[in-house]
Amino acid sequence: MSAYNVVRFKVKPGMQKAFEDAHRVEPDFKGFHGGALIKTGDDTYCFVGCWENFDRIAAARPQMIAMLDSFRPMLREFGNGLGVTDPVSGEAVVEFHASPV
């Protein structure tokens, strides 16, 4: 089964375009199958990434943190001890695939 990482972000006012532009890259993470940055509100976003397996996510953490550091100044704190991101990750227990049209 694949593994996924999901990260929520809150962007500082006026930084939305710069934040989106910072994600217009082709990451070179081993085992990364792709992902999407989703705008969930005026200043909130969620990233969802699909990976070969959980070990690939763990191995890519230093690279992902370096990427985060490049746009960290654009982010607002969530509060309640979360910092500027709210990340979760794990292995899929059920996966859905599109039906052929």
CSV table of C-alpha atoms in Angstrom, one decimal:
chain,number,residue,atom,x,y,z
A,1,MET,CA,0.0,0.0,0.0
A,2,SER,CA,1.0,3.6,-0.6
A,3,ALA,CA,1.7,6.1,2.2
A,4,TYR,CA,0.5,9.7,2.4
A,5,ASN,CA,1.6,12.9,4.1
A,6,VAL,CA,-0.9,15.7,4.7
A,7,VAL,CA,0.1,19.1,6.0
A,8,ARG,CA,-2.1,22.1,6.9
A,9,PHE,CA,-0.8,25.7,6.5
A,10,LYS,CA,-2.0,29.1,7.5
A,11,VAL,CA,-0.5,31.9,5.3
A,12,LYS,CA,0.1,35.4,6.5
A,13,PRO,CA,-2.1,38.1,4.8
A,14,GLY,CA,-0.9,39.1,1.4
A,15,MET,CA,1.5,36.0,1.1
A,16,GLN,CA,-0.9,33.7,-0.7
A,17,LYS,CA,0.6,34.0,-4.2
A,18,ALA,CA,4.2,33.8,-3.0
A,19,PHE,CA,3.3,30.7,-1.0
A,20,GLU,CA,1.6,29.1,-4.0
A,21,ASP,CA,4.6,30.0,-6.2
A,22,ALA,CA,7.0,28.4,-3.7
A,23,HIS,CA,5.2,25.1,-4.3
A,24,ARG,CA,5.5,25.3,-8.1
A,25,VAL,CA,8.5,22.9,-8.1
A,26,GLU,CA,9.1,19.3,-9.1
A,27,PRO,CA,10.4,17.8,-5.9
A,28,ASP,CA,13.1,15.2,-6.3
A,29,PHE,CA,12.1,13.0,-3.3
A,30,LYS,CA,12.8,9.3,-3.8
A,31,GLY,CA,9.5,7.3,-3.8
A,32,PHE,CA,7.3,10.4,-4.1
A,33,HIS,CA,4.5,9.7,-6.6
A,34,GLY,CA,3.0,13.2,-6.6
A,35,GLY,CA,0.7,15.4,-4.6
A,36,ALA,CA,-1.4,18.6,-4.6
A,37,LEU,CA,-1.5,21.9,-2.8
A,38,ILE,CA,-5.2,22.6,-2.0
A,39,LYS,CA,-6.6,26.0,-1.1
A,40,THR,CA,-9.0,25.4,1.7
A,41,GLY,CA,-9.9,29.0,2.6
A,42,ASP,CA,-8.7,32.6,2.1
A,43,ASP,CA,-5.4,32.0,3.9
A,44,THR,CA,-5.4,28.3,4.5
A,45,TYR,CA,-4.0,25.4,2.5
A,46,CYS,CA,-3.5,21.7,2.7
A,47,PHE,CA,-0.8,19.6,1.0
A,48,VAL,CA,-1.4,16.0,0.2
A,49,GLY,CA,1.5,13.8,-1.0
A,50,CYS,CA,1.4,10.2,-2.2
A,51,TRP,CA,4.5,8.0,-1.6
A,52,GLU,CA,5.7,4.5,-2.4
A,53,ASN,CA,5.7,3.6,1.3
A,54,PHE,CA,6.1,5.2,4.8
A,55,ASP,CA,9.9,4.6,4.8
A,56,ARG,CA,10.2,6.9,1.8
A,57,ILE,CA,8.4,9.7,3.7
A,58,ALA,CA,10.7,9.3,6.7
A,59,ALA,CA,13.8,9.3,4.5
A,60,ALA,CA,12.6,12.5,2.7
A,61,ARG,CA,11.9,14.5,5.9
A,62,PRO,CA,15.2,16.4,5.9
A,63,GLN,CA,14.5,17.5,2.3
A,64,MET,CA,10.9,18.4,3.1
A,65,ILE,CA,12.0,20.5,6.1
A,66,ALA,CA,14.5,22.3,3.9
A,67,MET,CA,11.7,23.1,1.5
A,68,LEU,CA,9.4,24.2,4.4
A,69,ASP,CA,12.2,26.5,5.6
A,70,SER,CA,12.2,28.3,2.3
A,71,PHE,CA,8.7,29.5,2.8
A,72,ARG,CA,8.4,29.4,6.7
A,73,PRO,CA,8.4,33.2,7.0
A,74,MET,CA,5.2,33.3,5.0
A,75,LEU,CA,3.3,31.2,7.5
A,76,ARG,CA,1.3,32.0,10.6
A,77,GLU,CA,1.2,29.9,13.8
A,78,PHE,CA,-1.8,27.6,14.4
A,79,GLY,CA,-1.5,28.0,18.2
A,80,ASN,CA,-2.1,25.3,20.8
A,81,GLY,CA,1.6,24.2,20.4
A,82,LEU,CA,1.2,23.3,16.7
A,83,GLY,CA,3.7,25.8,15.3
A,84,VAL,CA,3.3,26.9,11.6
A,85,THR,CA,2.3,23.4,10.2
A,86,ASP,CA,-0.1,20.6,11.2
A,87,PRO,CA,1.5,17.5,9.6
A,88,VAL,CA,0.3,13.9,9.7
A,89,SER,CA,1.4,10.9,7.7
A,90,GLY,CA,0.8,7.2,7.5
A,91,GLU,CA,0.2,4.1,5.4
A,92,ALA,CA,-3.0,3.7,3.5
A,93,VAL,CA,-5.4,1.1,4.8
A,94,VAL,CA,-7.9,1.5,1.9
A,95,GLU,CA,-7.1,3.1,-1.5
A,96,PHE,CA,-9.6,4.3,-4.1
A,97,HIS,CA,-8.8,4.2,-7.8
A,98,ALA,CA,-10.7,5.9,-10.6
A,99,SER,CA,-13.0,3.7,-12.7
A,100,PRO,CA,-12.2,3.6,-16.4
A,101,VAL,CA,-14.6,5.9,-18.4
